[in-house]
Amino acid sequence: MSKPTFYFHPFSGPCRTVSTVAKILNVEMEMKKLDLLTQEHLKPEFLKVNPFHKIPTFVDTDGFTIDESRVIAMYLLQSRKPDSFLYPNNDLKKRTQIDRWLHYDISFATIISTPMYCKFRGKPVQDHQVEQGKETLKTLDGVMASFGGKFLTGSDQITLADIAMYFSCNTMEIYSEYFKFDDYPNLKSWYQRVAEALKQYDTEGEIPKAIEMIKQFAQQRMAESAKQ
């Protein structure tokens, strides 16, 4: 039986969101790594697959092609296991709560990662970027104060929203100069709960290994940018 194809890079949080969902669903994919630093995503063969030259990109066995990590993950869940606790097709209100957090995560991920990407490119980090990040995290931490040991939708199980937000928050673990988990105890507690919940699916410890690799890469890139 043919497998769907997944174009990815292991350093990408959105890519890790999709690969984690696929693992939970036991969906085997043909993994095609694209090196963005050497611009493999701009080569003609990939542009034929995705003219937007973005990863992650998912190609199903019938040729159906989509990008955007949250959309890919929702498609996988609805096409392979629509009754999954990650994104339950039979519970509109629960699914709407998940969608709310997924939409929130789009801007959240950008806000908390901006200082790190500025450092990557050797550009100065602006005060307003740091303040926006701190204010966003403070608000989120306040919301999470009422969770009582539960996950984003108030349940005892993780959902797609928790997975996507978790990988966005990896940025704070990778680069903590401006945003530190210890300053946001409720966020830190939730983050640790998700990490623990994912261990049963990440039996080979690939998630912490990837985070450590990205840390090393980030330190190297920032050191190189600082010299320029």
mmCIF file with all atom_site columns, C-alpha atoms in Angstrom:
data_model
loop_
_atom_site.group_PDB
_atom_site.id
_atom_site.type_symbol
_atom_site.label_atom_id
_atom_site.label_alt_id
_atom_site.label_comp_id
_atom_site.label_asym_id
_atom_site.label_entity_id
_atom_site.label_seq_id
_atom_site.pdbx_PDB_ins_code
_atom_site.Cartn_x
_atom_site.Cartn_y
_atom_site.Cartn_z
_atom_site.occupancy
_atom_site.B_iso_or_equiv
_atom_site.pdbx_formal_charge
_atom_site.auth_seq_id
_atom_site.auth_comp_id
_atom_site.auth_asym_id
_atom_site.auth_atom_id
_atom_site.pdbx_PDB_model_num
ATOM 1   C CA . MET A 1 1   ? 0.000   0.000  0.000  1.00 0.00 ? 1   MET A CA 1
ATOM 2   C CA . SER A 1 2   ? 1.337   3.415  -0.928 1.00 0.00 ? 2   SER A CA 1
ATOM 3   C CA . LYS A 1 3   ? 2.077   5.973  1.750  1.00 0.00 ? 3   LYS A CA 1
ATOM 4   C CA . PRO A 1 4   ? 1.314   9.688  1.831  1.00 0.00 ? 4   PRO A CA 1
ATOM 5   C CA . THR A 1 5   ? 4.351   11.918 1.367  1.00 0.00 ? 5   THR A CA 1
ATOM 6   C CA . PHE A 1 6   ? 5.439   14.488 3.924  1.00 0.00 ? 6   PHE A CA 1
ATOM 7   C CA . TYR A 1 7   ? 7.874   17.278 3.079  1.00 0.00 ? 7   TYR A CA 1
ATOM 8   C CA . PHE A 1 8   ? 9.413   18.591 6.270  1.00 0.00 ? 8   PHE A CA 1
ATOM 9   C CA . HIS A 1 9   ? 12.390  19.774 8.265  1.00 0.00 ? 9   HIS A CA 1
ATOM 10  C CA . PRO A 1 10  ? 12.941  18.398 11.795 1.00 0.00 ? 10  PRO A CA 1
ATOM 11  C CA . PHE A 1 11  ? 13.729  21.867 13.195 1.00 0.00 ? 11  PHE A CA 1
ATOM 12  C CA . SER A 1 12  ? 10.282  23.152 12.268 1.00 0.00 ? 12  SER A CA 1
ATOM 13  C CA . GLY A 1 13  ? 7.726   23.200 15.083 1.00 0.00 ? 13  GLY A CA 1
ATOM 14  C CA . PRO A 1 14  ? 4.810   23.060 12.630 1.00 0.00 ? 14  PRO A CA 1
ATOM 15  C CA . CYS A 1 15  ? 6.389   20.015 10.972 1.00 0.00 ? 15  CYS A CA 1
ATOM 16  C CA . ARG A 1 16  ? 6.773   18.338 14.356 1.00 0.00 ? 16  ARG A CA 1
ATOM 17  C CA . THR A 1 17  ? 3.092   19.005 15.056 1.00 0.00 ? 17  THR A CA 1
ATOM 18  C CA . VAL A 1 18  ? 2.086   17.044 11.956 1.00 0.00 ? 18  VAL A CA 1
ATOM 19  C CA . SER A 1 19  ? 4.557   14.203 12.467 1.00 0.00 ? 19  SER A CA 1
ATOM 20  C CA . THR A 1 20  ? 3.400   13.818 16.085 1.00 0.00 ? 20  THR A CA 1
ATOM 21  C CA . VAL A 1 21  ? -0.261  13.615 15.061 1.00 0.00 ? 21  VAL A CA 1
ATOM 22  C CA . ALA A 1 22  ? 0.641   11.070 12.380 1.00 0.00 ? 22  ALA A CA 1
ATOM 23  C CA . LYS A 1 23  ? 2.481   9.001  14.971 1.00 0.00 ? 23  LYS A CA 1
ATOM 24  C CA . ILE A 1 24  ? -0.488  9.062  17.359 1.00 0.00 ? 24  ILE A CA 1
ATOM 25  C CA . LEU A 1 25  ? -2.728  7.912  14.488 1.00 0.00 ? 25  LEU A CA 1
ATOM 26  C CA . ASN A 1 26  ? -0.212  5.276  13.343 1.00 0.00 ? 26  ASN A CA 1
ATOM 27  C CA . VAL A 1 27  ? -0.105  6.867  9.893  1.00 0.00 ? 27  VAL A CA 1
ATOM 28  C CA . GLU A 1 28  ? 3.112   5.968  8.100  1.00 0.00 ? 28  GLU A CA 1
ATOM 29  C CA . MET A 1 29  ? 4.409   8.652  5.758  1.00 0.00 ? 29  MET A CA 1
ATOM 30  C CA . GLU A 1 30  ? 7.196   8.813  3.229  1.00 0.00 ? 30  GLU A CA 1
ATOM 31  C CA . MET A 1 31  ? 9.381   11.462 4.833  1.00 0.00 ? 31  MET A CA 1
ATOM 32  C CA . LYS A 1 32  ? 11.147  13.899 2.497  1.00 0.00 ? 32  LYS A CA 1
ATOM 33  C CA . LYS A 1 33  ? 13.415  16.312 4.327  1.00 0.00 ? 33  LYS A CA 1
ATOM 34  C CA . LEU A 1 34  ? 14.021  19.681 2.682  1.00 0.00 ? 34  LEU A CA 1
ATOM 35  C CA . ASP A 1 35  ? 17.033  21.760 3.685  1.00 0.00 ? 35  ASP A CA 1
ATOM 36  C CA . LEU A 1 36  ? 15.846  25.351 3.772  1.00 0.00 ? 36  LEU A CA 1
ATOM 37  C CA . LEU A 1 37  ? 19.366  26.707 4.231  1.00 0.00 ? 37  LEU A CA 1
ATOM 38  C CA . THR A 1 38  ? 20.357  25.324 0.826  1.00 0.00 ? 38  THR A CA 1
ATOM 39  C CA . GLN A 1 39  ? 16.973  26.406 -0.569 1.00 0.00 ? 39  GLN A CA 1
ATOM 40  C CA . GLU A 1 40  ? 15.798  22.945 -1.527 1.00 0.00 ? 40  GLU A CA 1
ATOM 41  C CA . HIS A 1 41  ? 12.252  24.251 -1.085 1.00 0.00 ? 41  HIS A CA 1
ATOM 42  C CA . LEU A 1 42  ? 12.825  26.564 -4.057 1.00 0.00 ? 42  LEU A CA 1
ATOM 43  C CA . LYS A 1 43  ? 13.891  23.850 -6.480 1.00 0.00 ? 43  LYS A CA 1
ATOM 44  C CA . PRO A 1 44  ? 11.622  23.265 -9.495 1.00 0.00 ? 44  PRO A CA 1
ATOM 45  C CA . GLU A 1 45  ? 10.684  19.742 -8.433 1.00 0.00 ? 45  GLU A CA 1
ATOM 46  C CA . PHE A 1 46  ? 9.262   20.963 -5.128 1.00 0.00 ? 46  PHE A CA 1
ATOM 47  C CA . LEU A 1 47  ? 7.629   24.035 -6.650 1.00 0.00 ? 47  LEU A CA 1
ATOM 48  C CA . LYS A 1 48  ? 5.604   21.632 -8.788 1.00 0.00 ? 48  LYS A CA 1
ATOM 49  C CA . VAL A 1 49  ? 4.344   20.044 -5.581 1.00 0.00 ? 49  VAL A CA 1
ATOM 50  C CA . ASN A 1 50  ? 3.746   23.314 -3.741 1.00 0.00 ? 50  ASN A CA 1
ATOM 51  C CA . PRO A 1 51  ? 4.089   26.615 -5.641 1.00 0.00 ? 51  PRO A CA 1
ATOM 52  C CA . PHE A 1 52  ? 4.019   28.425 -2.286 1.00 0.00 ? 52  PHE A CA 1
ATOM 53  C CA . HIS A 1 53  ? 7.311   26.589 -1.477 1.00 0.00 ? 53  HIS A CA 1
ATOM 54  C CA . LYS A 1 54  ? 6.301   26.016 2.145  1.00 0.00 ? 54  LYS A CA 1
ATOM 55  C CA . ILE A 1 55  ? 6.839   23.245 4.622  1.00 0.00 ? 55  ILE A CA 1
ATOM 56  C CA . PRO A 1 56  ? 5.216   21.255 5.970  1.00 0.00 ? 56  PRO A CA 1
ATOM 57  C CA . THR A 1 57  ? 3.556   19.984 2.818  1.00 0.00 ? 57  THR A CA 1
ATOM 58  C CA . PHE A 1 58  ? 1.482   16.807 2.742  1.00 0.00 ? 58  PHE A CA 1
ATOM 59  C CA . VAL A 1 59  ? 0.631   14.764 -0.349 1.00 0.00 ? 59  VAL A CA 1
ATOM 60  C CA . ASP A 1 60  ? -1.962  12.055 0.186  1.00 0.00 ? 60  ASP A CA 1
ATOM 61  C CA . THR A 1 61  ? -1.945  8.756  -1.674 1.00 0.00 ? 61  THR A CA 1
ATOM 62  C CA . ASP A 1 62  ? -4.447  10.094 -4.228 1.00 0.00 ? 62  ASP A CA 1
ATOM 63  C CA . GLY A 1 63  ? -2.292  13.155 -4.948 1.00 0.00 ? 63  GLY A CA 1
ATOM 64  C CA . PHE A 1 64  ? -4.314  15.561 -2.808 1.00 0.00 ? 64  PHE A CA 1
ATOM 65  C CA . THR A 1 65  ? -1.815  18.180 -1.628 1.00 0.00 ? 65  THR A CA 1
ATOM 66  C CA . ILE A 1 66  ? -2.056  20.654 1.249  1.00 0.00 ? 66  ILE A CA 1
ATOM 67  C CA . ASP A 1 67  ? 0.214   22.794 3.379  1.00 0.00 ? 67  ASP A CA 1
ATOM 68  C CA . GLU A 1 68  ? -0.216  24.659 6.693  1.00 0.00 ? 68  GLU A CA 1
ATOM 69  C CA . SER A 1 69  ? 0.495   22.421 9.673  1.00 0.00 ? 69  SER A CA 1
ATOM 70  C CA . ARG A 1 70  ? -2.809  22.889 11.484 1.00 0.00 ? 70  ARG A CA 1
ATOM 71  C CA . VAL A 1 71  ? -4.770  22.170 8.309  1.00 0.00 ? 71  VAL A CA 1
ATOM 72  C CA . ILE A 1 72  ? -2.702  19.068 7.567  1.00 0.00 ? 72  ILE A CA 1
ATOM 73  C CA . ALA A 1 73  ? -3.201  17.791 11.104 1.00 0.00 ? 73  ALA A CA 1
ATOM 74  C CA . MET A 1 74  ? -6.972  18.375 10.955 1.00 0.00 ? 74  MET A CA 1
ATOM 75  C CA . TYR A 1 75  ? -7.130  16.637 7.581  1.00 0.00 ? 75  TYR A CA 1
ATOM 76  C CA . LEU A 1 76  ? -5.228  13.630 8.903  1.00 0.00 ? 76  LEU A CA 1
ATOM 77  C CA . LEU A 1 77  ? -7.524  13.354 11.895 1.00 0.00 ? 77  LEU A CA 1
ATOM 78  C CA . GLN A 1 78  ? -10.760 13.751 9.946  1.00 0.00 ? 78  GLN A CA 1
ATOM 79  C CA . SER A 1 79  ? -9.719  11.434 7.120  1.00 0.00 ? 79  SER A CA 1
ATOM 80  C CA . ARG A 1 80  ? -8.103  8.709  9.254  1.00 0.00 ? 80  ARG A CA 1
ATOM 81  C CA . LYS A 1 81  ? -9.808  8.839  12.645 1.00 0.00 ? 81  LYS A CA 1
ATOM 82  C CA . PRO A 1 82  ? -12.666 11.358 12.861 1.00 0.00 ? 82  PRO A CA 1
ATOM 83  C CA . ASP A 1 83  ? -13.622 10.182 16.349 1.00 0.00 ? 83  ASP A CA 1
ATOM 84  C CA . SER A 1 84  ? -10.141 10.829 17.769 1.00 0.00 ? 84  SER A CA 1
ATOM 85  C CA . PHE A 1 85  ? -9.922  12.647 21.097 1.00 0.00 ? 85  PHE A CA 1
ATOM 86  C CA . LEU A 1 86  ? -7.436  14.973 19.411 1.00 0.00 ? 86  LEU A CA 1
ATOM 87  C CA . TYR A 1 87  ? -10.145 16.529 17.216 1.00 0.00 ? 87  TYR A CA 1
ATOM 88  C CA . PRO A 1 88  ? -13.530 14.825 17.789 1.00 0.00 ? 88  PRO A CA 1
ATOM 89  C CA . ASN A 1 89  ? -15.824 15.062 14.789 1.00 0.00 ? 89  ASN A CA 1
ATOM 90  C CA . ASN A 1 90  ? -18.871 14.195 16.902 1.00 0.00 ? 90  ASN A CA 1
ATOM 91  C CA . ASP A 1 91  ? -18.448 17.029 19.424 1.00 0.00 ? 91  ASP A CA 1
ATOM 92  C CA . LEU A 1 92  ? -18.957 20.422 17.789 1.00 0.00 ? 92  LEU A CA 1
ATOM 93  C CA . LYS A 1 93  ? -18.335 22.500 20.909 1.00 0.00 ? 93  LYS A CA 1
ATOM 94  C CA . LYS A 1 94  ? -15.149 20.639 21.805 1.00 0.00 ? 94  LYS A CA 1
ATOM 95  C CA . ARG A 1 95  ? -13.913 20.970 18.236 1.00 0.00 ? 95  ARG A CA 1
ATOM 96  C CA . THR A 1 96  ? -14.749 24.676 18.243 1.00 0.00 ? 96  THR A CA 1
ATOM 97  C CA . GLN A 1 97  ? -12.704 25.131 21.420 1.00 0.00 ? 97  GLN A CA 1
ATOM 98  C CA . ILE A 1 98  ? -9.805  23.383 19.712 1.00 0.00 ? 98  ILE A CA 1
ATOM 99  C CA . ASP A 1 99  ? -10.184 25.603 16.636 1.00 0.00 ? 99  ASP A CA 1
ATOM 100 C CA . ARG A 1 100 ? -10.146 28.686 18.856 1.00 0.00 ? 100 ARG A CA 1
ATOM 101 C CA . TRP A 1 101 ? -6.805  27.740 20.356 1.00 0.00 ? 101 TRP A CA 1
ATOM 102 C CA . LEU A 1 102 ? -5.393  26.770 16.960 1.00 0.00 ? 102 LEU A CA 1
ATOM 103 C CA . HIS A 1 103 ? -6.270  30.209 15.593 1.00 0.00 ? 103 HIS A CA 1
ATOM 104 C CA . TYR A 1 104 ? -4.830  31.866 18.692 1.00 0.00 ? 104 TYR A CA 1
ATOM 105 C CA . ASP A 1 105 ? -1.619  29.901 18.210 1.00 0.00 ? 105 ASP A CA 1
ATOM 106 C CA . ILE A 1 106 ? -1.029  31.411 14.764 1.00 0.00 ? 106 ILE A CA 1
ATOM 107 C CA . SER A 1 107 ? -0.321  34.878 16.160 1.00 0.00 ? 107 SER A CA 1
ATOM 108 C CA . PHE A 1 108 ? 1.074   33.560 19.450 1.00 0.00 ? 108 PHE A CA 1
ATOM 109 C CA . ALA A 1 109 ? 3.786   31.532 17.704 1.00 0.00 ? 109 ALA A CA 1
ATOM 110 C CA . THR A 1 110 ? 4.897   34.558 15.699 1.00 0.00 ? 110 THR A CA 1
ATOM 111 C CA . ILE A 1 111 ? 5.005   36.874 18.709 1.00 0.00 ? 111 ILE A CA 1
ATOM 112 C CA . ILE A 1 112 ? 7.145   34.652 20.928 1.00 0.00 ? 112 ILE A CA 1
ATOM 113 C CA . SER A 1 113 ? 9.524   33.568 18.153 1.00 0.00 ? 113 SER A CA 1
ATOM 114 C CA . THR A 1 114 ? 10.224  37.006 16.654 1.00 0.00 ? 114 THR A CA 1
ATOM 115 C CA . PRO A 1 115 ? 13.168  37.905 18.962 1.00 0.00 ? 115 PRO A CA 1
ATOM 116 C CA . MET A 1 116 ? 14.863  34.585 18.231 1.00 0.00 ? 116 MET A CA 1
ATOM 117 C CA . TYR A 1 117 ? 14.534  35.016 14.466 1.00 0.00 ? 117 TYR A CA 1
ATOM 118 C CA . CYS A 1 118 ? 15.863  38.569 14.725 1.00 0.00 ? 118 CYS A CA 1
ATOM 119 C CA . LYS A 1 119 ? 18.938  37.134 16.431 1.00 0.00 ? 119 LYS A CA 1
ATOM 120 C CA . PHE A 1 120 ? 19.228  34.485 13.708 1.00 0.00 ? 120 PHE A CA 1
ATOM 121 C CA . ARG A 1 121 ? 19.409  37.195 11.075 1.00 0.00 ? 121 ARG A CA 1
ATOM 122 C CA . GLY A 1 122 ? 21.730  39.452 13.022 1.00 0.00 ? 122 GLY A CA 1
ATOM 123 C CA . LYS A 1 123 ? 19.040  42.113 13.381 1.00 0.00 ? 123 LYS A CA 1
ATOM 124 C CA . PRO A 1 124 ? 18.415  44.099 16.577 1.00 0.00 ? 124 PRO A CA 1
ATOM 125 C CA . VAL A 1 125 ? 15.554  42.979 18.774 1.00 0.00 ? 125 VAL A CA 1
ATOM 126 C CA . GLN A 1 126 ? 13.162  45.879 19.288 1.00 0.00 ? 126 GLN A CA 1
ATOM 127 C CA . ASP A 1 127 ? 11.842  46.753 22.749 1.00 0.00 ? 127 ASP A CA 1
ATOM 128 C CA . HIS A 1 128 ? 8.253   46.646 21.523 1.00 0.00 ? 128 HIS A CA 1
ATOM 129 C CA . GLN A 1 129 ? 8.758   43.076 20.279 1.00 0.00 ? 129 GLN A CA 1
ATOM 130 C CA . VAL A 1 130 ? 9.894   41.957 23.717 1.00 0.00 ? 130 VAL A CA 1
ATOM 131 C CA . GLU A 1 131 ? 7.125   43.863 25.488 1.00 0.00 ? 131 GLU A CA 1
ATOM 132 C CA . GLN A 1 132 ? 4.492   42.408 23.184 1.00 0.00 ? 132 GLN A CA 1
ATOM 133 C CA . GLY A 1 133 ? 5.798   38.925 23.902 1.00 0.00 ? 133 GLY A CA 1
ATOM 134 C CA . LYS A 1 134 ? 5.839   39.458 27.660 1.00 0.00 ? 134 LYS A CA 1
ATOM 135 C CA . GLU A 1 135 ? 2.323   40.902 27.678 1.00 0.00 ? 135 GLU A CA 1
ATOM 136 C CA . THR A 1 136 ? 1.024   38.012 25.562 1.00 0.00 ? 136 THR A CA 1
ATOM 137 C CA . LEU A 1 137 ? 2.641   35.446 27.852 1.00 0.00 ? 137 LEU A CA 1
ATOM 138 C CA . LYS A 1 138 ? 1.380   37.218 30.974 1.00 0.00 ? 138 LYS A CA 1
ATOM 139 C CA . THR A 1 139 ? -2.186  37.122 29.657 1.00 0.00 ? 139 THR A CA 1
ATOM 140 C CA . LEU A 1 140 ? -1.897  33.464 28.650 1.00 0.00 ? 140 LEU A CA 1
ATOM 141 C CA . ASP A 1 141 ? -0.413  32.554 32.021 1.00 0.00 ? 141 ASP A CA 1
ATOM 142 C CA . GLY A 1 142 ? -3.348  34.248 33.733 1.00 0.00 ? 142 GLY A CA 1
ATOM 143 C CA . VAL A 1 143 ? -5.838  32.293 31.631 1.00 0.00 ? 143 VAL A CA 1
ATOM 144 C CA . MET A 1 144 ? -4.044  29.048 32.425 1.00 0.00 ? 144 MET A CA 1
ATOM 145 C CA . ALA A 1 145 ? -4.248  29.744 36.169 1.00 0.00 ? 145 ALA A CA 1
ATOM 146 C CA . SER A 1 146 ? -7.780  28.332 36.109 1.00 0.00 ? 146 SER A CA 1
ATOM 147 C CA . PHE A 1 147 ? -6.868  25.100 34.305 1.00 0.00 ? 147 PHE A CA 1
ATOM 148 C CA . GLY A 1 148 ? -6.411  23.083 37.480 1.00 0.00 ? 148 GLY A CA 1
ATOM 149 C CA . GLY A 1 149 ? -4.066  20.555 35.945 1.00 0.00 ? 149 GLY A CA 1
ATOM 150 C CA . LYS A 1 150 ? -6.114  20.125 32.776 1.00 0.00 ? 150 LYS A CA 1
ATOM 151 C CA . PHE A 1 151 ? -5.368  20.865 29.137 1.00 0.00 ? 151 PHE A CA 1
ATOM 152 C CA . LEU A 1 152 ? -6.412  23.732 26.855 1.00 0.00 ? 152 LEU A CA 1
ATOM 153 C CA . THR A 1 153 ? -10.024 22.687 26.336 1.00 0.00 ? 153 THR A CA 1
ATOM 154 C CA . GLY A 1 154 ? -10.533 21.840 30.009 1.00 0.00 ? 154 GLY A CA 1
ATOM 155 C CA . SER A 1 155 ? -10.224 18.098 29.433 1.00 0.00 ? 155 SER A CA 1
ATOM 156 C CA . ASP A 1 156 ? -7.957  15.469 30.959 1.00 0.00 ? 156 ASP A CA 1
ATOM 157 C CA . GLN A 1 157 ? -6.629  14.533 27.508 1.00 0.00 ? 157 GLN A CA 1
ATOM 158 C CA . ILE A 1 158 ? -4.466  16.487 25.141 1.00 0.00 ? 158 ILE A CA 1
ATOM 159 C CA . THR A 1 159 ? -6.007  17.690 21.895 1.00 0.00 ? 159 THR A CA 1
ATOM 160 C CA . LEU A 1 160 ? -4.587  18.965 18.631 1.00 0.00 ? 160 LEU A CA 1
ATOM 161 C CA . ALA A 1 161 ? -4.574  22.441 20.182 1.00 0.00 ? 161 ALA A CA 1
ATOM 162 C CA . ASP A 1 162 ? -2.241  21.329 22.970 1.00 0.00 ? 162 ASP A CA 1
ATOM 163 C CA . ILE A 1 163 ? 0.120   19.687 20.496 1.00 0.00 ? 163 ILE A CA 1
ATOM 164 C CA . ALA A 1 164 ? 0.329   22.734 18.215 1.00 0.00 ? 164 ALA A CA 1
ATOM 165 C CA . MET A 1 165 ? 0.771   25.166 21.117 1.00 0.00 ? 165 MET A CA 1
ATOM 166 C CA . TYR A 1 166 ? 3.361   22.901 22.729 1.00 0.00 ? 166 TYR A CA 1
ATOM 167 C CA . PHE A 1 167 ? 5.578   22.970 19.663 1.00 0.00 ? 167 PHE A CA 1
ATOM 168 C CA . SER A 1 168 ? 5.167   26.745 19.396 1.00 0.00 ? 168 SER A CA 1
ATOM 169 C CA . CYS A 1 169 ? 6.306   27.041 23.020 1.00 0.00 ? 169 CYS A CA 1
ATOM 170 C CA . ASN A 1 170 ? 9.409   24.989 22.234 1.00 0.00 ? 170 ASN A CA 1
ATOM 171 C CA . THR A 1 171 ? 10.849  28.350 21.204 1.00 0.00 ? 171 THR A CA 1
ATOM 172 C CA . MET A 1 172 ? 11.007  29.370 24.873 1.00 0.00 ? 172 MET A CA 1
ATOM 173 C CA . GLU A 1 173 ? 12.965  26.232 25.707 1.00 0.00 ? 173 GLU A CA 1
ATOM 174 C CA . ILE A 1 174 ? 15.320  26.695 22.774 1.00 0.00 ? 174 ILE A CA 1
ATOM 175 C CA . TYR A 1 175 ? 16.003  30.399 23.331 1.00 0.00 ? 175 TYR A CA 1
ATOM 176 C CA . SER A 1 176 ? 15.229  31.926 26.709 1.00 0.00 ? 176 SER A CA 1
ATOM 177 C CA . GLU A 1 177 ? 17.004  35.289 26.693 1.00 0.00 ? 177 GLU A CA 1
ATOM 178 C CA . TYR A 1 178 ? 13.758  37.258 26.637 1.00 0.00 ? 178 TYR A CA 1
ATOM 179 C CA . PHE A 1 179 ? 10.990  34.828 27.596 1.00 0.00 ? 179 PHE A CA 1
ATOM 180 C CA . LYS A 1 180 ? 11.555  32.361 30.450 1.00 0.00 ? 180 LYS A CA 1
ATOM 181 C CA . PHE A 1 181 ? 9.172   29.625 31.557 1.00 0.00 ? 181 PHE A CA 1
ATOM 182 C CA . ASP A 1 182 ? 9.932   30.347 35.221 1.00 0.00 ? 182 ASP A CA 1
ATOM 183 C CA . ASP A 1 183 ? 8.266   33.755 34.817 1.00 0.00 ? 183 ASP A CA 1
ATOM 184 C CA . TYR A 1 184 ? 5.023   32.062 33.783 1.00 0.00 ? 184 TYR A CA 1
ATOM 185 C CA . PRO A 1 185 ? 4.373   29.178 36.208 1.00 0.00 ? 185 PRO A CA 1
ATOM 186 C CA . ASN A 1 186 ? 0.950   28.202 34.880 1.00 0.00 ? 186 ASN A CA 1
ATOM 187 C CA . LEU A 1 187 ? 2.229   28.067 31.313 1.00 0.00 ? 187 LEU A CA 1
ATOM 188 C CA . LYS A 1 188 ? 5.231   26.062 32.492 1.00 0.00 ? 188 LYS A CA 1
ATOM 189 C CA . SER A 1 189 ? 2.987   23.583 34.309 1.00 0.00 ? 189 SER A CA 1
ATOM 190 C CA . TRP A 1 190 ? 0.795   23.095 31.231 1.00 0.00 ? 190 TRP A CA 1
ATOM 191 C CA . TYR A 1 191 ? 3.873   22.719 29.000 1.00 0.00 ? 191 TYR A CA 1
ATOM 192 C CA . GLN A 1 192 ? 5.259   20.013 31.269 1.00 0.00 ? 192 GLN A CA 1
ATOM 193 C CA . ARG A 1 193 ? 1.903   18.193 31.292 1.00 0.00 ? 193 ARG A CA 1
ATOM 194 C CA . VAL A 1 194 ? 1.822   18.103 27.507 1.00 0.00 ? 194 VAL A CA 1
ATOM 195 C CA . ALA A 1 195 ? 5.433   16.900 27.339 1.00 0.00 ? 195 ALA A CA 1
ATOM 196 C CA . GLU A 1 196 ? 4.566   14.099 29.751 1.00 0.00 ? 196 GLU A CA 1
ATOM 197 C CA . ALA A 1 197 ? 1.426   13.161 27.793 1.00 0.00 ? 197 ALA A CA 1
ATOM 198 C CA . LEU A 1 198 ? 3.404   12.920 24.549 1.00 0.00 ? 198 LEU A CA 1
ATOM 199 C CA . LYS A 1 199 ? 5.967   10.515 25.983 1.00 0.00 ? 199 LYS A CA 1
ATOM 200 C CA . GLN A 1 200 ? 3.731   7.497  25.394 1.00 0.00 ? 200 GLN A CA 1
ATOM 201 C CA . TYR A 1 201 ? 3.805   8.245  21.656 1.00 0.00 ? 201 TYR A CA 1
ATOM 202 C CA . ASP A 1 202 ? 7.410   9.466  21.477 1.00 0.00 ? 202 ASP A CA 1
ATOM 203 C CA . THR A 1 203 ? 8.900   6.166  22.612 1.00 0.00 ? 203 THR A CA 1
ATOM 204 C CA . GLU A 1 204 ? 12.338  6.892  21.154 1.00 0.00 ? 204 GLU A CA 1
ATOM 205 C CA . GLY A 1 205 ? 12.600  10.361 22.665 1.00 0.00 ? 205 GLY A CA 1
ATOM 206 C CA . GLU A 1 206 ? 12.695  12.109 19.304 1.00 0.00 ? 206 GLU A CA 1
ATOM 207 C CA . ILE A 1 207 ? 11.010  15.286 20.574 1.00 0.00 ? 207 ILE A CA 1
ATOM 208 C CA . PRO A 1 208 ? 13.599  16.189 23.273 1.00 0.00 ? 208 PRO A CA 1
ATOM 209 C CA . LYS A 1 209 ? 16.389  15.151 20.890 1.00 0.00 ? 209 LYS A CA 1
ATOM 210 C CA . ALA A 1 210 ? 15.067  17.558 18.258 1.00 0.00 ? 210 ALA A CA 1
ATOM 211 C CA . ILE A 1 211 ? 14.808  20.375 20.798 1.00 0.00 ? 211 ILE A CA 1
ATOM 212 C CA . GLU A 1 212 ? 18.416  19.839 21.860 1.00 0.00 ? 212 GLU A CA 1
ATOM 213 C CA . MET A 1 213 ? 19.593  19.795 18.234 1.00 0.00 ? 213 MET A CA 1
ATOM 214 C CA . ILE A 1 214 ? 17.728  23.026 17.540 1.00 0.00 ? 214 ILE A CA 1
ATOM 215 C CA . LYS A 1 215 ? 19.292  24.638 20.628 1.00 0.00 ? 215 LYS A CA 1
ATOM 216 C CA . GLN A 1 216 ? 22.757  23.836 19.324 1.00 0.00 ? 216 GLN A CA 1
ATOM 217 C CA . PHE A 1 217 ? 21.875  25.059 15.842 1.00 0.00 ? 217 PHE A CA 1
ATOM 218 C CA . ALA A 1 218 ? 20.374  28.284 17.231 1.00 0.00 ? 218 ALA A CA 1
ATOM 219 C CA . GLN A 1 219 ? 23.459  29.012 19.318 1.00 0.00 ? 219 GLN A CA 1
ATOM 220 C CA . GLN A 1 220 ? 25.688  28.453 16.302 1.00 0.00 ? 220 GLN A CA 1
ATOM 221 C CA . ARG A 1 221 ? 23.596  30.666 14.017 1.00 0.00 ? 221 ARG A CA 1
ATOM 222 C CA . MET A 1 222 ? 23.430  33.477 16.565 1.00 0.00 ? 222 MET A CA 1
ATOM 223 C CA . ALA A 1 223 ? 27.172  33.346 17.131 1.00 0.00 ? 223 ALA A CA 1
ATOM 224 C CA . GLU A 1 224 ? 27.759  33.554 13.378 1.00 0.00 ? 224 GLU A CA 1
ATOM 225 C CA . SER A 1 225 ? 25.294  36.435 12.994 1.00 0.00 ? 225 SER A CA 1
ATOM 226 C CA . ALA A 1 226 ? 26.933  38.345 15.859 1.00 0.00 ? 226 ALA A CA 1
ATOM 227 C CA . LYS A 1 227 ? 30.277  38.261 14.023 1.00 0.00 ? 227 LYS A CA 1
ATOM 228 C CA . GLN A 1 228 ? 28.856  39.756 10.847 1.00 0.00 ? 228 GLN A CA 1
#
